[in-house]
mmCIF file of N, CA and C in Angstrom:
data_model
loop_
_atom_site.group_PDB
_atom_site.id
_atom_site.type_symbol
_atom_site.label_atom_id
_atom_site.label_comp_id
_atom_site.label_asym_id
_atom_site.label_seq_id
_atom_site.Cartn_x
_atom_site.Cartn_y
_atom_site.Cartn_z
ATOM 1 N N MET T 15 3.135 -57.996 -37.028
ATOM 2 C CA MET T 15 4.164 -57.069 -37.469
ATOM 3 C C MET T 15 3.836 -55.649 -37.016
ATOM 4 N N ALA T 16 2.558 -55.292 -37.021
ATOM 5 C CA ALA T 16 2.166 -53.950 -36.606
ATOM 6 C C ALA T 16 2.467 -53.725 -35.127
ATOM 7 N N ASP T 17 2.313 -54.785 -34.305
ATOM 8 C CA ASP T 17 2.637 -54.670 -32.876
ATOM 9 C C ASP T 17 4.123 -54.429 -32.673
ATOM 10 N N ALA T 18 4.958 -55.102 -33.466
ATOM 11 C CA ALA T 18 6.407 -54.920 -33.359
ATOM 12 C C ALA T 18 6.792 -53.498 -33.753
ATOM 13 N N GLU T 19 6.171 -52.976 -34.810
ATOM 14 C CA GLU T 19 6.461 -51.607 -35.239
ATOM 15 C C GLU T 19 6.047 -50.610 -34.159
ATOM 16 N N ALA T 20 4.919 -50.833 -33.520
ATOM 17 C CA ALA T 20 4.456 -49.941 -32.446
ATOM 18 C C ALA T 20 5.407 -50.000 -31.261
ATOM 19 N N ALA T 21 5.899 -51.207 -30.937
ATOM 20 C CA ALA T 21 6.833 -51.361 -29.819
ATOM 21 C C ALA T 21 8.129 -50.621 -30.094
ATOM 22 N N HIS T 22 8.633 -50.692 -31.342
ATOM 23 C CA HIS T 22 9.858 -49.967 -31.702
ATOM 24 C C HIS T 22 9.648 -48.466 -31.588
ATOM 25 N N GLY T 23 8.504 -48.000 -32.062
ATOM 26 C CA GLY T 23 8.201 -46.580 -31.979
ATOM 27 C C GLY T 23 8.115 -46.108 -30.536
ATOM 28 N N ASP T 24 7.507 -46.915 -29.670
ATOM 29 C CA ASP T 24 7.388 -46.556 -28.254
ATOM 30 C C ASP T 24 8.757 -46.478 -27.592
ATOM 31 N N LEU T 25 9.628 -47.450 -27.875
ATOM 32 C CA LEU T 25 10.966 -47.455 -27.288
ATOM 33 C C LEU T 25 11.762 -46.243 -27.741
ATOM 34 N N THR T 26 11.712 -45.953 -29.030
ATOM 35 C CA THR T 26 12.428 -44.799 -29.553
ATOM 36 C C THR T 26 11.910 -43.511 -28.928
ATOM 37 N N ASP T 27 10.600 -43.403 -28.805
ATOM 38 C CA ASP T 27 10.011 -42.213 -28.194
ATOM 39 C C ASP T 27 10.440 -42.060 -26.740
ATOM 40 N N LYS T 28 10.494 -43.167 -26.010
ATOM 41 C CA LYS T 28 10.915 -43.110 -24.601
ATOM 42 C C LYS T 28 12.369 -42.691 -24.476
ATOM 43 N N LEU T 29 13.237 -43.251 -25.321
ATOM 44 C CA LEU T 29 14.655 -42.880 -25.288
ATOM 45 C C LEU T 29 14.846 -41.413 -25.661
ATOM 46 N N ALA T 30 14.177 -40.977 -26.710
ATOM 47 C CA ALA T 30 14.317 -39.595 -27.163
ATOM 48 C C ALA T 30 13.747 -38.611 -26.150
ATOM 49 N N ALA T 31 12.719 -38.989 -25.429
ATOM 50 C CA ALA T 31 12.111 -38.096 -24.441
ATOM 51 C C ALA T 31 13.076 -37.783 -23.305
ATOM 52 N N GLY T 32 13.933 -38.718 -22.957
ATOM 53 C CA GLY T 32 14.869 -38.507 -21.859
ATOM 54 C C GLY T 32 16.067 -37.662 -22.221
ATOM 55 N N VAL T 33 16.351 -37.500 -23.519
ATOM 56 C CA VAL T 33 17.530 -36.743 -23.943
ATOM 57 C C VAL T 33 17.431 -35.284 -23.518
ATOM 58 N N GLY T 34 16.291 -34.685 -23.644
ATOM 59 C CA GLY T 34 16.140 -33.271 -23.301
ATOM 60 C C GLY T 34 16.363 -32.985 -21.827
ATOM 61 N N ASP T 35 16.126 -33.958 -20.974
ATOM 62 C CA ASP T 35 16.294 -33.765 -19.535
ATOM 63 C C ASP T 35 17.747 -33.831 -19.098
ATOM 64 N N ARG T 36 18.609 -34.324 -19.933
ATOM 65 C CA ARG T 36 20.001 -34.528 -19.531
ATOM 66 C C ARG T 36 20.776 -33.210 -19.623
ATOM 67 N N GLY T 37 21.140 -32.832 -20.818
ATOM 68 C CA GLY T 37 21.822 -31.577 -21.095
ATOM 69 C C GLY T 37 22.943 -31.231 -20.145
ATOM 70 N N ILE T 38 22.881 -30.057 -19.590
ATOM 71 C CA ILE T 38 23.947 -29.495 -18.769
ATOM 72 C C ILE T 38 24.146 -30.253 -17.466
ATOM 73 N N THR T 39 23.110 -30.930 -16.982
ATOM 74 C CA THR T 39 23.250 -31.640 -15.710
ATOM 75 C C THR T 39 24.220 -32.807 -15.809
ATOM 76 N N LEU T 40 24.465 -33.311 -17.019
ATOM 77 C CA LEU T 40 25.457 -34.370 -17.178
ATOM 78 C C LEU T 40 26.873 -33.809 -17.125
ATOM 79 N N ALA T 41 27.078 -32.602 -17.615
ATOM 80 C CA ALA T 41 28.421 -32.023 -17.670
ATOM 81 C C ALA T 41 28.876 -31.490 -16.314
ATOM 82 N N TYR T 42 27.957 -31.008 -15.511
ATOM 83 C CA TYR T 42 28.299 -30.458 -14.194
ATOM 84 C C TYR T 42 27.722 -31.360 -13.113
ATOM 85 N N GLY T 43 28.582 -31.819 -12.212
ATOM 86 C CA GLY T 43 28.132 -32.676 -11.131
ATOM 87 C C GLY T 43 27.542 -31.877 -9.983
ATOM 88 N N ASP T 44 27.045 -32.584 -8.995
ATOM 89 C CA ASP T 44 26.503 -31.954 -7.802
ATOM 90 C C ASP T 44 27.623 -31.328 -6.981
ATOM 91 N N LYS T 45 27.314 -30.221 -6.363
ATOM 92 C CA LYS T 45 28.300 -29.544 -5.518
ATOM 93 C C LYS T 45 28.644 -30.424 -4.325
ATOM 94 N N GLN T 46 29.928 -30.554 -4.072
ATOM 95 C CA GLN T 46 30.435 -31.314 -2.934
ATOM 96 C C GLN T 46 31.209 -30.355 -2.033
ATOM 97 N N THR T 47 31.170 -30.586 -0.745
ATOM 98 C CA THR T 47 31.965 -29.793 0.186
ATOM 99 C C THR T 47 32.951 -30.730 0.880
ATOM 100 N N ILE T 48 34.231 -30.446 0.672
ATOM 101 C CA ILE T 48 35.293 -31.258 1.254
ATOM 102 C C ILE T 48 36.183 -30.333 2.077
ATOM 103 N N ASP T 49 36.271 -30.603 3.357
ATOM 104 C CA ASP T 49 37.059 -29.773 4.291
ATOM 105 C C ASP T 49 36.693 -28.294 4.186
ATOM 106 N N GLY T 50 35.403 -28.025 4.026
ATOM 107 C CA GLY T 50 34.925 -26.648 3.972
ATOM 108 C C GLY T 50 35.103 -25.973 2.624
ATOM 109 N N VAL T 51 35.569 -26.704 1.608
ATOM 110 C CA VAL T 51 35.783 -26.144 0.273
ATOM 111 C C VAL T 51 34.720 -26.707 -0.662
ATOM 112 N N ASP T 52 34.029 -25.816 -1.373
ATOM 113 C CA ASP T 52 33.003 -26.237 -2.330
ATOM 114 C C ASP T 52 33.655 -26.629 -3.654
ATOM 115 N N ILE T 53 33.236 -27.777 -4.188
ATOM 116 C CA ILE T 53 33.785 -28.291 -5.439
ATOM 117 C C ILE T 53 32.630 -28.694 -6.344
ATOM 118 N N ILE T 54 32.690 -28.273 -7.617
ATOM 119 C CA ILE T 54 31.708 -28.680 -8.617
ATOM 120 C C ILE T 54 32.470 -29.348 -9.756
ATOM 121 N N PRO T 55 32.334 -30.678 -9.902
ATOM 122 C CA PRO T 55 33.050 -31.382 -10.968
ATOM 123 C C PRO T 55 32.471 -31.075 -12.346
ATOM 124 N N VAL T 56 33.361 -31.058 -13.357
ATOM 125 C CA VAL T 56 32.976 -30.758 -14.731
ATOM 126 C C VAL T 56 33.504 -31.878 -15.628
ATOM 127 N N ALA T 57 32.679 -32.332 -16.567
ATOM 128 C CA ALA T 57 33.087 -33.396 -17.480
ATOM 129 C C ALA T 57 32.565 -33.115 -18.884
ATOM 130 N N PHE T 58 33.264 -33.663 -19.870
ATOM 131 C CA PHE T 58 32.766 -33.694 -21.238
ATOM 132 C C PHE T 58 31.939 -34.964 -21.358
ATOM 133 N N VAL T 59 30.688 -34.839 -21.774
ATOM 134 C CA VAL T 59 29.792 -35.987 -21.851
ATOM 135 C C VAL T 59 29.192 -36.052 -23.247
ATOM 136 N N SER T 60 29.230 -37.245 -23.825
ATOM 137 C CA SER T 60 28.618 -37.465 -25.124
ATOM 138 C C SER T 60 27.991 -38.857 -25.126
ATOM 139 N N TYR T 61 26.838 -38.980 -25.754
ATOM 140 C CA TYR T 61 26.181 -40.276 -25.827
ATOM 141 C C TYR T 61 25.301 -40.336 -27.057
ATOM 142 N N GLY T 62 24.950 -41.540 -27.421
ATOM 143 C CA GLY T 62 24.076 -41.721 -28.567
ATOM 144 C C GLY T 62 23.444 -43.094 -28.531
ATOM 145 N N PHE T 63 22.418 -43.249 -29.312
ATOM 146 C CA PHE T 63 21.737 -44.537 -29.396
ATOM 147 C C PHE T 63 21.091 -44.654 -30.770
ATOM 148 N N GLY T 64 20.788 -45.859 -31.131
ATOM 149 C CA GLY T 64 20.148 -46.075 -32.416
ATOM 150 C C GLY T 64 19.519 -47.452 -32.467
ATOM 151 N N GLY T 65 18.761 -47.672 -33.478
ATOM 152 C CA GLY T 65 18.110 -48.957 -33.648
ATOM 153 C C GLY T 65 17.685 -49.139 -35.082
ATOM 154 N N THR T 66 17.380 -50.351 -35.408
ATOM 155 C CA THR T 66 16.944 -50.648 -36.764
ATOM 156 C C THR T 66 15.878 -51.730 -36.734
ATOM 157 N N GLN T 67 15.041 -51.661 -37.705
ATOM 158 C CA GLN T 67 14.026 -52.698 -37.867
ATOM 159 C C GLN T 67 14.414 -53.464 -39.118
ATOM 160 N N GLY T 68 14.942 -54.655 -38.937
ATOM 161 C CA GLY T 68 15.445 -55.459 -40.045
ATOM 162 C C GLY T 68 14.371 -56.308 -40.688
ATOM 163 N N SER T 69 14.824 -57.146 -41.567
ATOM 164 C CA SER T 69 13.917 -58.079 -42.223
ATOM 165 C C SER T 69 13.647 -59.254 -41.283
ATOM 166 N N PRO T 70 12.624 -60.049 -41.552
ATOM 167 C CA PRO T 70 12.361 -61.213 -40.692
ATOM 168 C C PRO T 70 13.559 -62.167 -40.631
ATOM 169 N N LYS T 71 14.349 -62.199 -41.682
ATOM 170 C CA LYS T 71 15.506 -63.081 -41.736
ATOM 171 C C LYS T 71 16.643 -62.571 -40.849
ATOM 172 N N LEU T 72 16.853 -61.242 -40.834
ATOM 173 C CA LEU T 72 17.965 -60.660 -40.083
ATOM 174 C C LEU T 72 17.593 -60.221 -38.678
ATOM 175 N N GLY T 73 16.346 -59.880 -38.457
ATOM 176 C CA GLY T 73 15.916 -59.462 -37.134
ATOM 177 C C GLY T 73 16.086 -57.975 -36.896
ATOM 178 N N ASP T 74 15.794 -57.568 -35.666
ATOM 179 C CA ASP T 74 15.873 -56.170 -35.267
ATOM 180 C C ASP T 74 17.062 -56.000 -34.335
ATOM 181 N N GLY T 75 17.490 -54.760 -34.174
ATOM 182 C CA GLY T 75 18.605 -54.524 -33.267
ATOM 183 C C GLY T 75 18.689 -53.081 -32.850
ATOM 184 N N GLY T 76 19.496 -52.859 -31.870
ATOM 185 C CA GLY T 76 19.694 -51.497 -31.397
ATOM 186 C C GLY T 76 20.805 -51.474 -30.378
ATOM 187 N N GLY T 77 21.212 -50.290 -30.050
ATOM 188 C CA GLY T 77 22.273 -50.160 -29.059
ATOM 189 C C GLY T 77 22.533 -48.716 -28.749
ATOM 190 N N GLY T 78 23.435 -48.515 -27.846
ATOM 191 C CA GLY T 78 23.781 -47.158 -27.463
ATOM 192 C C GLY T 78 25.070 -47.162 -26.676
ATOM 193 N N GLY T 79 25.572 -45.990 -26.455
ATOM 194 C CA GLY T 79 26.801 -45.883 -25.691
ATOM 195 C C GLY T 79 27.077 -44.450 -25.338
ATOM 196 N N GLY T 80 28.074 -44.268 -24.525
ATOM 197 C CA GLY T 80 28.419 -42.922 -24.124
ATOM 198 C C GLY T 80 29.806 -42.873 -23.530
ATOM 199 N N VAL T 81 30.256 -41.644 -23.327
ATOM 200 C CA VAL T 81 31.571 -41.423 -22.739
ATOM 201 C C VAL T 81 31.494 -40.188 -21.847
ATOM 202 N N ALA T 82 32.219 -40.232 -20.757
ATOM 203 C CA ALA T 82 32.334 -39.072 -19.864
ATOM 204 C C ALA T 82 33.811 -38.907 -19.518
ATOM 205 N N ILE T 83 34.360 -37.750 -19.858
ATOM 206 C CA ILE T 83 35.765 -37.462 -19.594
ATOM 207 C C ILE T 83 35.832 -36.360 -18.549
ATOM 208 N N PRO T 84 36.390 -36.641 -17.371
ATOM 209 C CA PRO T 84 36.469 -35.609 -16.331
ATOM 210 C C PRO T 84 37.466 -34.522 -16.736
ATOM 211 N N LEU T 85 36.972 -33.310 -16.899
ATOM 212 C CA LEU T 85 37.823 -32.202 -17.326
ATOM 213 C C LEU T 85 38.463 -31.462 -16.161
ATOM 214 N N GLY T 86 37.804 -31.441 -15.015
ATOM 215 C CA GLY T 86 38.319 -30.713 -13.860
ATOM 216 C C GLY T 86 37.189 -30.388 -12.911
ATOM 217 N N ALA T 87 37.401 -29.320 -12.145
ATOM 218 C CA ALA T 87 36.388 -28.924 -11.174
ATOM 219 C C ALA T 87 36.494 -27.436 -10.895
ATOM 220 N N TYR T 88 35.354 -26.841 -10.582
ATOM 221 C CA TYR T 88 35.335 -25.476 -10.061
ATOM 222 C C TYR T 88 35.505 -25.583 -8.556
ATOM 223 N N VAL T 89 36.489 -24.881 -8.032
ATOM 224 C CA VAL T 89 36.820 -24.958 -6.615
ATOM 225 C C VAL T 89 36.703 -23.565 -6.018
ATOM 226 N N GLY T 90 35.903 -23.455 -4.957
ATOM 227 C CA GLY T 90 35.751 -22.184 -4.264
ATOM 228 C C GLY T 90 36.795 -22.064 -3.168
ATOM 229 N N GLY T 91 37.312 -20.870 -3.000
ATOM 230 C CA GLY T 91 38.315 -20.652 -1.966
ATOM 231 C C GLY T 91 38.365 -19.186 -1.572
ATOM 232 N N ALA T 92 39.383 -18.837 -0.805
ATOM 233 C CA ALA T 92 39.534 -17.453 -0.342
ATOM 234 C C ALA T 92 39.738 -16.484 -1.505
ATOM 235 N N ASP T 93 40.359 -16.964 -2.585
ATOM 236 C CA ASP T 93 40.603 -16.106 -3.751
ATOM 237 C C ASP T 93 39.479 -16.186 -4.777
ATOM 238 N N GLY T 94 38.343 -16.741 -4.424
ATOM 239 C CA GLY T 94 37.195 -16.842 -5.320
ATOM 240 C C GLY T 94 37.097 -18.223 -5.946
ATOM 241 N N VAL T 95 36.225 -18.334 -6.919
ATOM 242 C CA VAL T 95 36.012 -19.612 -7.602
ATOM 243 C C VAL T 95 36.999 -19.700 -8.767
ATOM 244 N N ARG T 96 37.690 -20.828 -8.832
ATOM 245 C CA ARG T 96 38.653 -21.057 -9.915
ATOM 246 C C ARG T 96 38.434 -22.440 -10.506
ATOM 247 N N PHE T 97 38.718 -22.539 -11.791
ATOM 248 C CA PHE T 97 38.647 -23.842 -12.446
ATOM 249 C C PHE T 97 39.998 -24.532 -12.306
ATOM 250 N N ARG T 98 39.978 -25.749 -11.809
ATOM 251 C CA ARG T 98 41.192 -26.560 -11.659
ATOM 252 C C ARG T 98 41.101 -27.707 -12.663
ATOM 253 N N PRO T 99 41.930 -27.681 -13.717
ATOM 254 C CA PRO T 99 41.827 -28.729 -14.739
ATOM 255 C C PRO T 99 42.332 -30.080 -14.246
ATOM 256 N N ASN T 100 41.821 -31.123 -14.845
ATOM 257 C CA ASN T 100 42.282 -32.484 -14.603
ATOM 258 C C ASN T 100 43.509 -32.683 -15.495
ATOM 259 N N THR T 101 44.686 -32.702 -14.915
ATOM 260 C CA THR T 101 45.934 -32.764 -15.666
ATOM 261 C C THR T 101 46.012 -34.022 -16.523
ATOM 262 N N ILE T 102 45.570 -35.135 -16.005
ATOM 263 C CA ILE T 102 45.641 -36.396 -16.758
ATOM 264 C C ILE T 102 44.759 -36.329 -18.000
ATOM 265 N N ALA T 103 43.563 -35.783 -17.866
ATOM 266 C CA ALA T 103 42.673 -35.653 -19.024
ATOM 267 C C ALA T 103 43.263 -34.682 -20.044
ATOM 268 N N ALA T 104 43.873 -33.594 -19.577
ATOM 269 C CA ALA T 104 44.492 -32.629 -20.487
ATOM 270 C C ALA T 104 45.637 -33.278 -21.260
ATOM 271 N N LEU T 105 46.446 -34.091 -20.582
ATOM 272 C CA LEU T 105 47.538 -34.790 -21.262
ATOM 273 C C LEU T 105 46.999 -35.812 -22.254
ATOM 274 N N ALA T 106 45.952 -36.516 -21.875
ATOM 275 C CA ALA T 106 45.360 -37.514 -22.767
ATOM 276 C C ALA T 106 44.839 -36.868 -24.049
ATOM 277 N N VAL T 107 44.336 -35.656 -23.949
ATOM 278 C CA VAL T 107 43.855 -34.935 -25.123
ATOM 279 C C VAL T 107 45.024 -34.334 -25.890
ATOM 280 N N ALA T 108 46.047 -33.861 -25.185
ATOM 281 C CA ALA T 108 47.172 -33.187 -25.826
ATOM 282 C C ALA T 108 48.053 -34.139 -26.631
ATOM 283 N N ILE T 109 48.208 -35.370 -26.196
ATOM 284 C CA ILE T 109 49.114 -36.306 -26.879
ATOM 285 C C ILE T 109 48.717 -36.518 -28.341
ATOM 286 N N PRO T 110 47.457 -36.846 -28.658
ATOM 287 C CA PRO T 110 47.125 -37.001 -30.083
ATOM 288 C C PRO T 110 47.240 -35.693 -30.864
ATOM 289 N N VAL T 111 46.914 -34.578 -30.223
ATOM 290 C CA VAL T 111 47.009 -33.279 -30.908
ATOM 291 C C VAL T 111 48.466 -32.979 -31.245
ATOM 292 N N ILE T 112 49.364 -33.170 -30.294
ATOM 293 C CA ILE T 112 50.782 -32.907 -30.521
ATOM 294 C C ILE T 112 51.344 -33.884 -31.559
ATOM 295 N N SER T 113 50.936 -35.146 -31.499
ATOM 296 C CA SER T 113 51.396 -36.132 -32.481
ATOM 297 C C SER T 113 50.954 -35.751 -33.886
ATOM 298 N N THR T 114 49.716 -35.334 -34.036
ATOM 299 C CA THR T 114 49.204 -34.929 -35.347
ATOM 300 C C THR T 114 49.913 -33.684 -35.847
ATOM 301 N N LEU T 115 50.160 -32.740 -34.970
ATOM 302 C CA LEU T 115 50.880 -31.526 -35.345
ATOM 303 C C LEU T 115 52.295 -31.874 -35.807
ATOM 304 N N GLY T 116 52.979 -32.743 -35.073
ATOM 305 C CA GLY T 116 54.326 -33.164 -35.474
ATOM 306 C C GLY T 116 54.328 -33.850 -36.824
ATOM 307 N N TRP T 117 53.339 -34.724 -37.063
ATOM 308 C CA TRP T 117 53.220 -35.406 -38.344
ATOM 309 C C TRP T 117 52.995 -34.394 -39.466
ATOM 310 N N ALA T 118 52.110 -33.407 -39.231
ATOM 311 C CA ALA T 118 51.811 -32.398 -40.261
ATOM 312 C C ALA T 118 53.051 -31.555 -40.576
ATOM 313 N N ILE T 119 53.806 -31.174 -39.547
ATOM 314 C CA ILE T 119 55.024 -30.377 -39.772
ATOM 315 C C ILE T 119 56.034 -31.186 -40.572
ATOM 316 N N SER T 120 56.182 -32.464 -40.250
ATOM 317 C CA SER T 120 57.143 -33.289 -41.002
ATOM 318 C C SER T 120 56.727 -33.416 -42.455
ATOM 319 N N ARG T 121 55.424 -33.493 -42.734
ATOM 320 C CA ARG T 121 54.943 -33.555 -44.119
ATOM 321 C C ARG T 121 55.215 -32.254 -44.864
ATOM 322 N N VAL T 122 55.061 -31.120 -44.177
ATOM 323 C CA VAL T 122 55.337 -29.822 -44.798
ATOM 324 C C VAL T 122 56.830 -29.703 -45.113
ATOM 325 N N ILE T 123 57.682 -30.135 -44.202
ATOM 326 C CA ILE T 123 59.139 -30.073 -44.432
ATOM 327 C C ILE T 123 59.537 -30.968 -45.594
ATOM 328 N N LYS T 124 58.986 -32.176 -45.661
ATOM 329 C CA LYS T 124 59.292 -33.091 -46.775
ATOM 330 C C LYS T 124 58.813 -32.516 -48.106
ATOM 331 N N ALA T 125 57.651 -31.868 -48.083
ATOM 332 C CA ALA T 125 57.115 -31.294 -49.335
ATOM 333 C C ALA T 125 57.941 -30.103 -49.793
ATOM 334 N N ALA T 126 58.571 -29.384 -48.865
ATOM 335 C CA ALA T 126 59.349 -28.195 -49.205
ATOM 336 C C ALA T 126 60.712 -28.559 -49.808
ATOM 337 N N LYS T 127 61.176 -29.781 -49.605
ATOM 338 C CA LYS T 127 62.499 -30.186 -50.110
ATOM 339 C C LYS T 127 62.500 -30.384 -51.571
#
């Protein structure tokens, strides 16, 4: 049992050690040059992991996951560097926000009657 506990501790330590190295490098991609134009992609990145040490009857477990949503890119040009948003990602984020706002307004109107 002590060996299993040490193995869990080692795995957790290894996973946690790599988190500090990620940071901003996950959100900003490597600079690309396409037709003489410099582009730096930008994304929203989130991830997590966890684990548990269960009883001998239930066992041990763990898992992790993550998401990366492309927000847009910084594009260099004659007029300087500009951020060009990813329209599809903006719409995907806006739809639930607008739906929730509409629902909240309808609740306020119903309450005012």
